């Protein structure tokens, strides 16, 4: 680490959190999906959230951009507040323009070309002129290695390519925070690497990221902090070498022994 | 072979010019009614899936009433019944268009509902996550995809409604069937004329089928 990056890291440490969840509770009927979640993420931090399916990890990040409502507590993203029961008013949309999301199923718009997928939101939401949006889109597509597919439709691309387009689409809004909801879980094994590579580059560029994933190797390498969730609660968190290699909690140990075995 | 009837081709051909006079009326009622019905269908189809219950139930009532009663009864009600309330006659063309619009509108409402609901919820979420408002997500993401999926069902409805206009001979509007009846009244060539009437309906419906197939294949490029 050279002086410059150390300084940057210190600055980062002193910065106020960009995401703050305080006593967030969510219920699906009788199911208490999130229980008193307290969590802060500082700018530039890469947080990887792991846990069994149904543990609430996806629900947690979906609350951050208001795709899921919660019933009590509050969430603050970059100074904008989300309130229980979706009563957040205008701040919800402000948050969504500042927070990008990549989904497990890509969710590209099948009726639009790759280029239009990437330029839609900058033009309609940010009000950018078409030229500027196109320029940015081409740059982003190049960055994720699919510049030559710009005119195609999503259906003509492989899963790995689609997910990289989805990443470019989210980045086109110049988000301050990126959410990843199991971005490689729907991919064929041979395509996982290309998506993780693109995410790694993004992390190295200093993007703040909250990532739900089962890719433990990737977590170990890229995460500043790993959070283990079980039954809607944060059971354990810390640097990857602590949580993944030397877990203190019994549940974390049992989860990791199941996940890391294969 | 013992031929017990004679199909008089000359009589069939002779009837064509008179029958053709009915075509503009048939087309006007069909496509006028369908155009209005499409607007009604979009409005009520979307109300039908609105989260607000108070908006949903009038849409359900409308759909059930106009889908559940015969279009012939509807047009008779409009043409003969409504004037008693309004205190003045309704012209047959207006009554015909209104009946098709209301009847097709009910079916199209359900087509719209099905089309919109068939779009994966991830599409909307992706749109919202990019900062699009709900109306923007609907307009740029959900509706274009839903519309494409609705085309075959809309084509069906179009064909059904075109054929339904034949019922409106009963209110005296000079559409295809009515023209045929008038012609037959003087020539007694029912076999030939109804055959020609049937052919002319086929020409209209096949053209529509073909146009929709073109639209569909063009719209599906890249999907």
Short mmCIF file of C-alpha atoms in Angstrom, two decimals:
data_model
loop_
_atom_site.label_atom_id
_atom_site.label_comp_id
_atom_site.label_asym_id
_atom_site.label_seq_id
_atom_site.Cartn_x
_atom_site.Cartn_y
_atom_site.Cartn_z
CA UNK A 1 0.00 0.00 0.00
CA UNK A 2 1.57 3.31 -0.98
CA UNK A 3 1.11 6.53 0.94
CA UNK A 4 -1.55 7.82 -1.35
CA UNK A 5 -3.84 4.81 -1.00
CA UNK A 6 -3.22 4.67 2.74
CA UNK A 7 -4.28 8.26 3.02
CA UNK A 8 -7.30 7.48 0.93
CA UNK A 9 -8.08 4.54 3.17
CA UNK A 10 -7.82 6.69 6.29
CA UNK A 11 -10.01 9.28 4.76
CA UNK A 12 -12.49 6.54 3.96
CA UNK A 13 -12.43 5.35 7.53
CA UNK A 14 -13.26 8.79 8.81
CA UNK A 15 -16.05 9.40 6.35
CA UNK A 16 -19.61 9.12 7.56
CA UNK A 17 -21.36 5.95 6.42
CA UNK A 18 -23.12 6.06 3.05
CA UNK A 19 -25.56 3.35 4.19
CA UNK A 20 -26.98 3.10 7.66
CA UNK A 21 -29.60 0.60 8.76
CA UNK A 22 -30.96 1.11 12.26
CA UNK A 23 -33.10 -1.51 13.99
CA UNK A 24 -34.65 -2.65 10.72
CA UNK A 25 -37.36 -5.26 11.07
CA UNK A 26 -39.21 -6.98 8.29
CA UNK A 27 -41.96 -9.57 8.37
CA UNK A 28 -43.42 -11.71 5.62
CA UNK A 29 -46.64 -12.73 7.31
CA UNK A 30 -45.54 -14.73 10.35
CA UNK A 31 -41.98 -14.91 9.17
CA UNK A 32 -39.61 -12.46 10.83
CA UNK A 33 -37.21 -12.06 7.88
CA UNK A 34 -35.06 -9.27 9.24
CA UNK A 35 -34.58 -8.84 12.97
CA UNK A 36 -33.23 -5.59 14.38
CA UNK A 37 -30.63 -5.19 11.67
CA UNK A 38 -28.01 -2.55 12.45
CA UNK A 39 -25.48 -2.02 9.73
CA UNK A 40 -23.25 0.76 8.44
CA UNK A 41 -21.30 0.82 5.23
CA UNK A 42 -18.68 3.50 4.57
CA UNK A 43 -17.88 4.87 1.12
CA UNK A 44 -15.49 2.65 -0.81
CA UNK A 45 -16.21 -0.34 1.36
CA UNK A 46 -16.98 -3.75 -0.17
CA UNK A 47 -19.33 -5.72 2.05
CA UNK A 48 -20.09 -9.32 1.20
CA UNK A 49 -23.16 -10.84 2.81
CA UNK A 50 -23.31 -14.60 3.10
CA UNK A 51 -25.83 -16.97 4.58
CA UNK A 52 -28.07 -19.90 3.75
CA UNK A 53 -31.00 -19.44 1.39
CA UNK A 54 -33.92 -17.94 3.25
CA UNK A 55 -31.63 -16.29 5.78
CA UNK A 56 -32.74 -12.82 4.71
CA UNK A 57 -29.58 -11.71 2.94
CA UNK A 58 -31.28 -10.82 -0.36
CA UNK A 59 -34.14 -9.16 1.48
CA UNK A 60 -31.60 -7.07 3.36
CA UNK A 61 -30.04 -5.50 0.28
CA UNK A 62 -33.41 -5.18 -1.43
CA UNK A 63 -34.50 -3.02 1.50
CA UNK A 64 -31.60 -0.65 0.85
CA UNK A 65 -33.09 0.52 -2.47
CA UNK A 66 -36.69 0.12 -1.38
CA UNK A 67 -37.58 -2.90 -3.49
CA UNK A 68 -38.74 -4.43 -0.21
CA UNK A 69 -40.67 -2.57 2.42
CA UNK A 70 -39.81 -3.03 6.08
CA UNK A 71 -42.05 -2.58 9.10
CA UNK A 72 -39.89 -0.79 11.63
CA UNK A 73 -36.54 0.91 11.96
CA UNK A 74 -35.01 3.15 9.38
CA UNK A 75 -32.54 3.13 6.54
CA UNK A 76 -30.44 6.04 5.40
CA UNK A 77 -28.64 6.02 2.08
CA UNK A 78 -26.39 8.95 1.26
CA UNK A 79 -28.40 11.26 3.48
CA UNK A 80 -31.81 10.16 2.18
CA UNK A 81 -34.11 8.35 4.54
CA UNK A 82 -36.28 5.30 3.92
CA UNK A 83 -39.19 4.86 6.29
CA UNK A 84 -41.21 1.78 7.27
CA UNK A 85 -44.13 0.63 5.09
CA UNK A 86 -42.71 2.33 2.01
CA UNK A 87 -43.70 5.75 3.31
CA UNK A 88 -40.52 7.34 2.10
CA UNK A 89 -41.93 9.79 -0.41
CA UNK A 90 -39.50 11.43 -2.79
CA UNK A 91 -36.37 10.17 -1.09
CA UNK A 92 -37.12 6.65 -2.36
CA UNK A 93 -36.61 7.69 -5.97
CA UNK A 94 -33.59 9.80 -5.09
CA UNK A 95 -32.02 6.76 -3.45
CA UNK A 96 -32.79 4.58 -6.44
CA UNK A 97 -31.08 6.98 -8.81
CA UNK A 98 -27.96 6.90 -6.62
CA UNK A 99 -27.94 3.15 -5.99
CA UNK A 100 -27.37 0.60 -8.74
CA UNK A 101 -28.45 -3.01 -8.56
CA UNK A 102 -27.47 -6.19 -10.34
CA UNK A 103 -29.94 -9.07 -10.11
CA UNK A 104 -29.53 -12.81 -10.10
CA UNK A 105 -31.65 -13.14 -13.24
CA UNK A 106 -30.02 -10.14 -14.98
CA UNK A 107 -33.43 -8.59 -15.70
CA UNK A 108 -32.24 -6.94 -18.87
CA UNK A 109 -34.99 -5.40 -20.98
CA UNK A 110 -35.47 -7.97 -23.75
CA UNK A 111 -37.23 -5.57 -26.13
CA UNK A 112 -34.35 -3.10 -26.15
CA UNK A 113 -30.88 -3.39 -27.66
CA UNK A 114 -27.90 -3.64 -25.34
CA UNK A 115 -27.16 0.02 -26.00
CA UNK A 116 -30.75 1.09 -25.25
CA UNK A 117 -30.72 -0.98 -22.08
CA UNK A 118 -27.75 1.06 -20.88
CA UNK A 119 -28.93 4.50 -22.05
CA UNK A 120 -32.61 4.29 -21.01
CA UNK A 121 -32.26 5.44 -17.42
CA UNK A 122 -29.61 8.14 -17.96
CA UNK A 123 -31.84 9.70 -20.64
CA UNK A 124 -35.21 9.29 -18.89
CA UNK A 125 -34.16 9.77 -15.29
CA UNK A 126 -31.08 11.96 -15.42
CA UNK A 127 -32.28 13.82 -18.49
CA UNK A 128 -28.98 13.44 -20.28
CA UNK A 129 -28.87 14.29 -23.96
CA UNK A 130 -28.73 11.17 -26.11
CA UNK A 131 -25.15 11.89 -27.23
CA UNK A 132 -23.81 11.97 -23.73
CA UNK A 133 -25.71 8.83 -22.75
CA UNK A 134 -24.41 6.97 -25.80
CA UNK A 135 -20.87 8.04 -25.12
CA UNK A 136 -21.04 6.86 -21.53
CA UNK A 137 -22.72 3.62 -22.57
CA UNK A 138 -20.00 2.79 -25.10
CA UNK A 139 -17.33 3.50 -22.51
CA UNK A 140 -19.01 1.26 -19.94
CA UNK A 141 -19.62 -1.55 -22.41
CA UNK A 142 -15.96 -1.40 -23.31
CA UNK A 143 -15.05 -1.53 -19.64
CA UNK A 144 -17.02 -4.74 -19.15
CA UNK A 145 -15.72 -6.15 -22.44
CA UNK A 146 -18.85 -6.22 -24.59
CA UNK A 147 -18.52 -3.13 -26.77
CA UNK A 148 -18.97 -5.19 -29.95
CA UNK A 149 -22.39 -6.49 -28.80
CA UNK A 150 -23.96 -3.04 -28.39
CA UNK A 151 -26.46 -3.42 -31.22
CA UNK A 152 -27.65 -6.88 -30.22
CA UNK A 153 -30.62 -7.73 -28.07
CA UNK A 154 -30.15 -9.42 -24.68
CA UNK A 155 -31.57 -12.71 -25.97
CA UNK A 156 -28.65 -13.02 -28.36
CA UNK A 157 -26.04 -12.87 -25.58
CA UNK A 158 -24.68 -15.52 -23.23
CA UNK A 159 -25.57 -15.35 -19.55
CA UNK A 160 -22.19 -13.94 -18.63
CA UNK A 161 -22.47 -11.25 -21.28
CA UNK A 162 -25.98 -10.38 -20.16
CA UNK A 163 -24.87 -9.97 -16.58
CA UNK A 164 -22.04 -7.69 -17.69
CA UNK A 165 -24.52 -5.60 -19.65
CA UNK A 166 -26.64 -5.44 -16.51
CA UNK A 167 -23.60 -4.16 -14.64
CA UNK A 168 -22.94 -1.53 -17.31
CA UNK A 169 -26.61 -0.52 -17.23
CA UNK A 170 -26.46 0.07 -13.48
CA UNK A 171 -23.15 1.92 -13.71
CA UNK A 172 -24.51 4.23 -16.41
CA UNK A 173 -26.46 6.05 -13.71
CA UNK A 174 -23.15 6.80 -11.98
CA UNK A 175 -24.32 5.26 -8.72
CA UNK A 176 -22.65 5.94 -5.40
CA UNK A 177 -23.46 2.44 -4.19
CA UNK A 178 -23.87 -0.86 -5.99
CA UNK A 179 -26.00 -3.75 -4.77
CA UNK A 180 -25.43 -7.26 -6.09
CA UNK A 181 -28.05 -9.91 -5.43
CA UNK A 182 -26.39 -13.26 -6.17
CA UNK A 183 -24.99 -11.97 -9.46
CA UNK A 184 -23.43 -15.28 -10.50
CA UNK A 185 -25.97 -17.79 -9.18
CA UNK A 186 -27.85 -18.12 -12.47
CA UNK A 187 -24.71 -18.46 -14.57
CA UNK A 188 -23.09 -21.51 -16.08
CA UNK A 189 -19.83 -22.23 -14.25
CA UNK A 190 -17.63 -21.17 -17.15
CA UNK A 191 -19.18 -17.69 -17.16
CA UNK A 192 -18.88 -16.90 -13.49
CA UNK A 193 -15.27 -15.78 -13.83
CA UNK A 194 -15.96 -13.03 -16.36
CA UNK A 195 -18.64 -11.48 -14.16
CA UNK A 196 -16.52 -11.68 -11.02
CA UNK A 197 -13.64 -10.09 -12.95
CA UNK A 198 -15.81 -7.13 -13.87
CA UNK A 199 -16.92 -6.79 -10.25
CA UNK A 200 -13.34 -7.05 -9.03
CA UNK A 201 -12.33 -4.18 -11.31
CA UNK A 202 -15.20 -2.13 -9.98
CA UNK A 203 -14.18 -2.82 -6.39
CA UNK A 204 -10.59 -1.83 -7.18
CA UNK A 205 -11.88 1.43 -8.63
CA UNK A 206 -13.27 2.27 -5.21
CA UNK A 207 -16.98 1.58 -5.70
CA UNK A 208 -19.00 1.01 -2.55
CA UNK A 209 -20.55 -2.42 -2.91
CA UNK A 210 -22.92 -4.66 -1.00
CA UNK A 211 -22.76 -8.14 -2.45
CA UNK A 212 -24.86 -11.19 -1.69
CA UNK A 213 -23.00 -14.18 -3.05
CA UNK A 214 -22.03 -17.79 -2.52
CA UNK A 215 -18.62 -17.26 -4.12
CA UNK A 216 -16.47 -17.57 -1.03
CA UNK A 217 -13.18 -17.30 -2.92
CA UNK A 218 -14.31 -14.01 -4.39
CA UNK A 219 -15.48 -12.80 -0.98
CA UNK A 220 -12.14 -13.63 0.58
CA UNK A 221 -10.32 -11.73 -2.12
CA UNK A 222 -12.46 -8.65 -2.63
CA UNK A 223 -14.41 -8.04 0.57
CA UNK A 224 -13.39 -5.53 3.20
CA UNK A 225 -15.96 -7.08 5.46
CA UNK A 226 -17.95 -10.29 5.42
CA UNK A 227 -21.30 -10.47 7.14
CA UNK A 228 -22.89 -13.78 8.01
CA UNK A 229 -26.65 -13.71 8.31
CA UNK A 230 -28.77 -16.42 9.84
CA UNK A 231 -32.49 -16.32 10.55
CA UNK A 232 -32.71 -12.64 9.73
CA UNK A 233 -29.96 -11.65 12.14
CA UNK A 234 -26.37 -10.61 11.68
CA UNK A 235 -24.59 -13.42 13.47
CA UNK A 236 -21.02 -12.54 12.74
CA UNK A 237 -19.07 -9.94 10.79
CA UNK A 238 -15.51 -8.88 10.22
CA UNK A 239 -12.66 -9.02 7.73
CA UNK A 240 -12.84 -12.08 5.46
CA UNK A 241 -9.87 -13.81 7.00
CA UNK A 242 -11.60 -13.69 10.38
CA UNK A 243 -15.14 -14.59 9.39
CA UNK A 244 -14.33 -17.09 6.65
CA UNK A 245 -11.16 -18.67 7.98
CA UNK A 246 -11.66 -18.44 11.71
CA UNK A 247 -15.37 -18.08 12.44
CA UNK A 248 -16.24 -17.68 16.10
CA UNK A 249 -19.93 -18.43 15.96
CA UNK A 250 -21.12 -22.01 15.83
CA UNK A 251 -23.68 -21.30 13.13
CA UNK A 252 -21.11 -19.56 10.94
CA UNK A 253 -18.80 -22.53 11.35
CA UNK A 254 -21.47 -25.01 10.37
CA UNK A 255 -22.58 -22.88 7.39
CA UNK A 256 -19.05 -22.46 6.10
CA UNK A 257 -18.20 -26.13 6.53
CA UNK A 258 -21.21 -26.93 4.34
CA UNK A 259 -20.43 -24.27 1.73
CA UNK A 260 -16.66 -24.68 1.52
CA UNK A 261 -16.71 -28.46 1.30
CA UNK A 262 -17.39 -28.50 -2.41
CA UNK B 1 -73.17 -38.16 -60.22
CA UNK B 2 -76.60 -36.80 -59.61
CA UNK B 3 -76.32 -33.09 -59.04
CA UNK B 4 -79.40 -31.88 -57.23
CA UNK B 5 -78.49 -28.23 -57.14
CA UNK B 6 -76.94 -25.79 -59.46
CA UNK B 7 -74.44 -23.19 -58.25
CA UNK B 8 -74.93 -20.22 -60.54
CA UNK B 9 -71.51 -18.57 -60.74
CA UNK B 10 -72.89 -15.75 -62.84
CA UNK B 11 -75.41 -14.90 -60.11
CA UNK B 12 -72.61 -14.95 -57.54
CA UNK B 13 -70.45 -12.62 -59.59
CA UNK B 14 -73.38 -10.33 -60.36
CA UNK B 15 -73.99 -9.82 -56.66
CA UNK B 16 -70.48 -8.59 -55.95
CA UNK B 17 -70.87 -4.87 -56.73
CA UNK B 18 -73.93 -4.65 -54.49
CA UNK B 19 -72.27 -6.61 -51.70
CA UNK B 20 -69.15 -4.44 -51.91
CA UNK B 21 -71.27 -1.46 -50.91
CA UNK B 22 -71.60 -3.14 -47.51
CA UNK B 23 -67.85 -3.50 -46.99
CA UNK B 24 -67.15 0.11 -45.92
CA UNK B 25 -69.88 -0.21 -43.28
CA UNK B 26 -68.57 -3.52 -42.03
CA UNK B 27 -65.05 -2.10 -41.85
CA UNK B 28 -66.16 1.14 -40.26
CA UNK B 29 -68.14 -0.62 -37.53
CA UNK B 30 -65.43 -3.22 -36.96
CA UNK B 31 -62.38 -1.02 -36.86
CA UNK B 32 -64.13 2.00 -35.35
CA UNK B 33 -65.49 -0.22 -32.60
CA UNK B 34 -62.19 -2.03 -32.13
CA UNK B 35 -60.21 1.22 -31.92
CA UNK B 36 -62.49 2.56 -29.20
CA UNK B 37 -62.60 -0.90 -27.63
CA UNK B 38 -58.81 -0.94 -27.47
CA UNK B 39 -58.77 2.35 -25.57
CA UNK B 40 -61.49 1.05 -23.24
CA UNK B 41 -59.54 -2.18 -22.87
CA UNK B 42 -56.34 -0.41 -21.87
CA UNK B 43 -58.13 1.77 -19.32
CA UNK B 44 -60.25 -0.98 -17.76
CA UNK B 45 -57.56 -3.65 -18.08
CA UNK B 46 -55.20 -1.46 -16.05
CA UNK B 47 -57.90 -0.48 -13.57
CA UNK B 48 -58.60 -4.19 -13.18
CA UNK B 49 -55.09 -4.73 -11.78
CA UNK B 50 -54.88 -1.47 -9.86
CA UNK B 51 -53.89 -1.97 -6.24
CA UNK B 52 -56.77 0.29 -5.18
CA UNK B 53 -59.82 -1.95 -4.70
CA UNK B 54 -62.23 0.92 -5.25
CA UNK B 55 -60.88 1.28 -8.79
CA UNK B 56 -60.76 -2.46 -9.41
CA UNK B 57 -64.36 -3.33 -8.84
CA UNK B 58 -66.00 -1.03 -11.41
CA UNK B 59 -63.61 -2.51 -13.95
CA UNK B 60 -64.57 -6.04 -12.94
CA UNK B 61 -68.27 -5.14 -13.13
CA UNK B 62 -67.89 -3.66 -16.61
CA UNK B 63 -65.91 -6.65 -17.88
CA UNK B 64 -68.32 -9.22 -16.48
CA UNK B 65 -71.42 -7.44 -17.79
CA UNK B 66 -70.24 -6.86 -21.34
CA UNK B 67 -68.45 -10.16 -21.67
CA UNK B 68 -71.33 -12.07 -20.17
CA UNK B 69 -74.15 -10.78 -22.37
CA UNK B 70 -74.58 -11.39 -26.11
CA UNK B 71 -73.41 -8.61 -28.41
CA UNK B 72 -76.70 -8.97 -30.30
CA UNK B 73 -78.63 -8.14 -27.13
CA UNK B 74 -76.25 -5.26 -26.47
CA UNK B 75 -76.82 -3.69 -29.87
CA UNK B 76 -80.60 -4.18 -29.64
CA UNK B 77 -80.54 -2.57 -26.21
CA UNK B 78 -78.52 0.38 -27.49
CA UNK B 79 -80.49 0.86 -30.70
CA UNK B 80 -84.04 0.20 -29.50
CA UNK B 81 -83.76 0.52 -25.74
CA UNK B 82 -81.56 3.52 -25.09
CA UNK B 83 -83.62 5.97 -27.21
CA UNK B 84 -86.44 5.52 -24.69
CA UNK B 85 -84.14 6.90 -22.02
CA UNK B 86 -82.45 9.50 -24.19
CA UNK B 87 -85.68 10.63 -25.78
CA UNK B 88 -84.25 10.56 -29.29
CA UNK B 89 -83.18 7.93 -31.83
CA UNK B 90 -79.65 6.65 -32.09
CA UNK B 91 -78.40 6.07 -35.57
CA UNK B 92 -77.65 2.48 -36.49
CA UNK B 93 -73.99 3.09 -37.28
CA UNK B 94 -73.37 4.70 -33.89
CA UNK B 95 -75.21 1.87 -32.16
CA UNK B 96 -73.13 -0.71 -34.02
CA UNK B 97 -69.82 0.96 -33.24
CA UNK B 98 -70.81 1.41 -29.62
CA UNK B 99 -71.80 -2.23 -29.26
CA UNK B 100 -68.53 -3.49 -30.75
CA UNK B 101 -66.54 -1.00 -28.66
CA UNK B 102 -68.19 -2.01 -25.40
CA UNK B 103 -68.15 -5.72 -26.14
CA UNK B 104 -64.61 -5.91 -27.53
CA UNK B 105 -63.49 -3.49 -24.80
CA UNK B 106 -64.48 -6.02 -22.14
CA UNK B 107 -62.51 -8.81 -23.79
CA UNK B 108 -59.55 -6.54 -24.55
CA UNK B 109 -59.49 -5.47 -20.87
CA UNK B 110 -58.77 -9.07 -19.98
CA UNK B 111 -56.18 -9.35 -22.76
CA UNK B 112 -54.44 -6.22 -21.45
CA UNK B 113 -54.54 -7.52 -17.90
CA UNK B 114 -53.09 -10.88 -18.95
CA UNK B 115 -50.41 -9.23 -21.07
CA UNK B 116 -49.27 -6.86 -18.35
CA UNK B 117 -49.35 -9.53 -15.65
CA UNK B 118 -47.31 -11.88 -17.82
CA UNK B 119 -44.26 -9.61 -17.62
CA UNK B 120 -41.81 -10.93 -15.02
CA UNK B 121 -41.70 -8.77 -11.90
CA UNK B 122 -37.93 -8.53 -12.25
CA UNK B 123 -38.49 -6.24 -15.24
CA UNK B 124 -40.30 -3.69 -13.14
CA UNK B 125 -37.78 -4.03 -10.33
CA UNK B 126 -34.90 -3.48 -12.72
CA UNK B 127 -36.59 -0.34 -13.99
CA UNK B 128 -37.33 1.00 -10.53
CA UNK B 129 -33.80 0.16 -9.34
CA UNK B 130 -32.48 2.43 -12.11
CA UNK B 131 -34.51 5.31 -10.73
CA UNK B 132 -37.40 5.20 -13.20
CA UNK B 133 -40.72 6.24 -11.71
CA UNK B 134 -43.57 3.72 -11.73
CA UNK B 135 -45.22 5.34 -14.77
CA UNK B 136 -41.88 5.42 -16.60
CA UNK B 137 -41.19 1.77 -15.79
CA UNK B 138 -44.62 0.94 -17.13
CA UNK B 139 -44.32 3.00 -20.27
CA UNK B 140 -40.78 2.12 -21.34
CA UNK B 141 -40.37 -1.40 -19.98
CA UNK B 142 -43.59 -3.22 -19.17
CA UNK B 143 -46.05 -1.93 -21.76
CA UNK B 144 -43.92 -2.48 -24.90
CA UNK B 145 -43.29 -6.08 -23.87
CA UNK B 146 -46.89 -6.67 -22.81
CA UNK B 147 -48.22 -5.24 -26.07
CA UNK B 148 -46.07 -7.62 -28.06
CA UNK B 149 -47.42 -10.57 -26.11
CA UNK B 150 -50.97 -9.32 -26.58
CA UNK B 151 -50.85 -9.29 -30.39
CA UNK B 152 -52.12 -12.85 -31.03
CA UNK B 153 -55.00 -12.42 -28.59
CA UNK B 154 -55.83 -8.98 -30.01
CA UNK B 155 -55.87 -10.51 -33.48
CA UNK B 156 -58.35 -13.11 -32.30
CA UNK B 157 -60.56 -10.43 -30.82
CA UNK B 158 -60.36 -8.40 -34.02
CA UNK B 159 -61.56 -11.34 -36.07
CA UNK B 160 -64.35 -12.16 -33.62
CA UNK B 161 -65.54 -8.55 -33.64
CA UNK B 162 -65.47 -8.29 -37.43
CA UNK B 163 -67.71 -11.33 -37.61
CA UNK B 164 -69.94 -9.97 -34.84
CA UNK B 165 -70.80 -6.99 -37.03
CA UNK B 166 -72.82 -9.41 -39.21
CA UNK B 167 -75.39 -9.48 -36.41
CA UNK B 168 -76.03 -5.79 -36.90
CA UNK B 169 -78.06 -6.50 -40.02
CA UNK B 170 -80.90 -6.62 -37.50
CA UNK B 171 -80.71 -2.89 -36.85
CA UNK B 172 -80.69 -2.15 -40.54
CA UNK B 173 -77.18 -0.86 -40.93
CA UNK B 174 -76.14 -1.62 -44.52
CA UNK B 175 -73.19 -3.86 -43.76
CA UNK B 176 -72.28 -6.99 -45.67
CA UNK B 177 -74.99 -9.34 -44.46
CA UNK B 178 -77.69 -6.69 -44.73
CA UNK B 179 -76.64 -5.99 -48.32
CA UNK B 180 -76.82 -9.71 -49.04
CA UNK B 181 -80.30 -9.99 -47.58
CA UNK B 182 -81.53 -7.04 -49.63
CA UNK B 183 -80.04 -8.51 -52.78
CA UNK B 184 -81.49 -11.95 -52.16
CA UNK B 185 -84.95 -10.46 -51.57
CA UNK B 186 -85.13 -9.60 -55.26
CA UNK B 187 -83.03 -12.35 -56.87
CA UNK B 188 -83.73 -15.39 -54.64
CA UNK B 189 -80.12 -16.50 -55.10
CA UNK B 190 -79.44 -17.25 -51.42
CA UNK B 191 -76.88 -19.98 -52.08
CA UNK B 192 -74.66 -17.85 -54.29
CA UNK B 193 -75.00 -14.60 -52.37
CA UNK B 194 -74.39 -16.00 -48.88
CA UNK B 195 -71.43 -17.87 -50.32
CA UNK B 196 -70.05 -14.58 -51.64
CA UNK B 197 -70.79 -12.87 -48.33
CA UNK B 198 -68.83 -15.59 -46.55
CA UNK B 199 -65.94 -15.16 -49.00
CA UNK B 200 -65.85 -11.41 -48.44
CA UNK B 201 -65.66 -11.93 -44.65
CA UNK B 202 -62.78 -14.31 -45.25
CA UNK B 203 -60.97 -11.72 -47.36
CA UNK B 204 -61.24 -9.22 -44.50
CA UNK B 205 -60.27 -11.61 -41.71
CA UNK B 206 -57.42 -13.23 -43.66
CA UNK B 207 -56.00 -9.79 -44.45
CA UNK B 208 -56.08 -8.95 -40.76
CA UNK B 209 -54.43 -12.27 -39.84
CA UNK B 210 -51.71 -11.62 -42.37
CA UNK B 211 -51.11 -8.07 -41.19
CA UNK B 212 -50.85 -9.23 -37.60
CA UNK B 213 -48.45 -11.99 -38.52
CA UNK B 214 -46.24 -9.41 -40.21
CA UNK B 215 -46.43 -7.15 -37.18
CA UNK B 216 -45.62 -10.02 -34.85
CA UNK B 217 -42.65 -11.31 -36.79
CA UNK B 218 -41.22 -7.82 -37.13
CA UNK B 219 -41.79 -7.07 -33.47
CA UNK B 220 -40.11 -10.27 -32.33
CA UNK B 221 -36.77 -9.52 -33.95
CA UNK B 222 -34.03 -9.86 -31.39
CA UNK B 223 -36.15 -11.36 -28.65
#
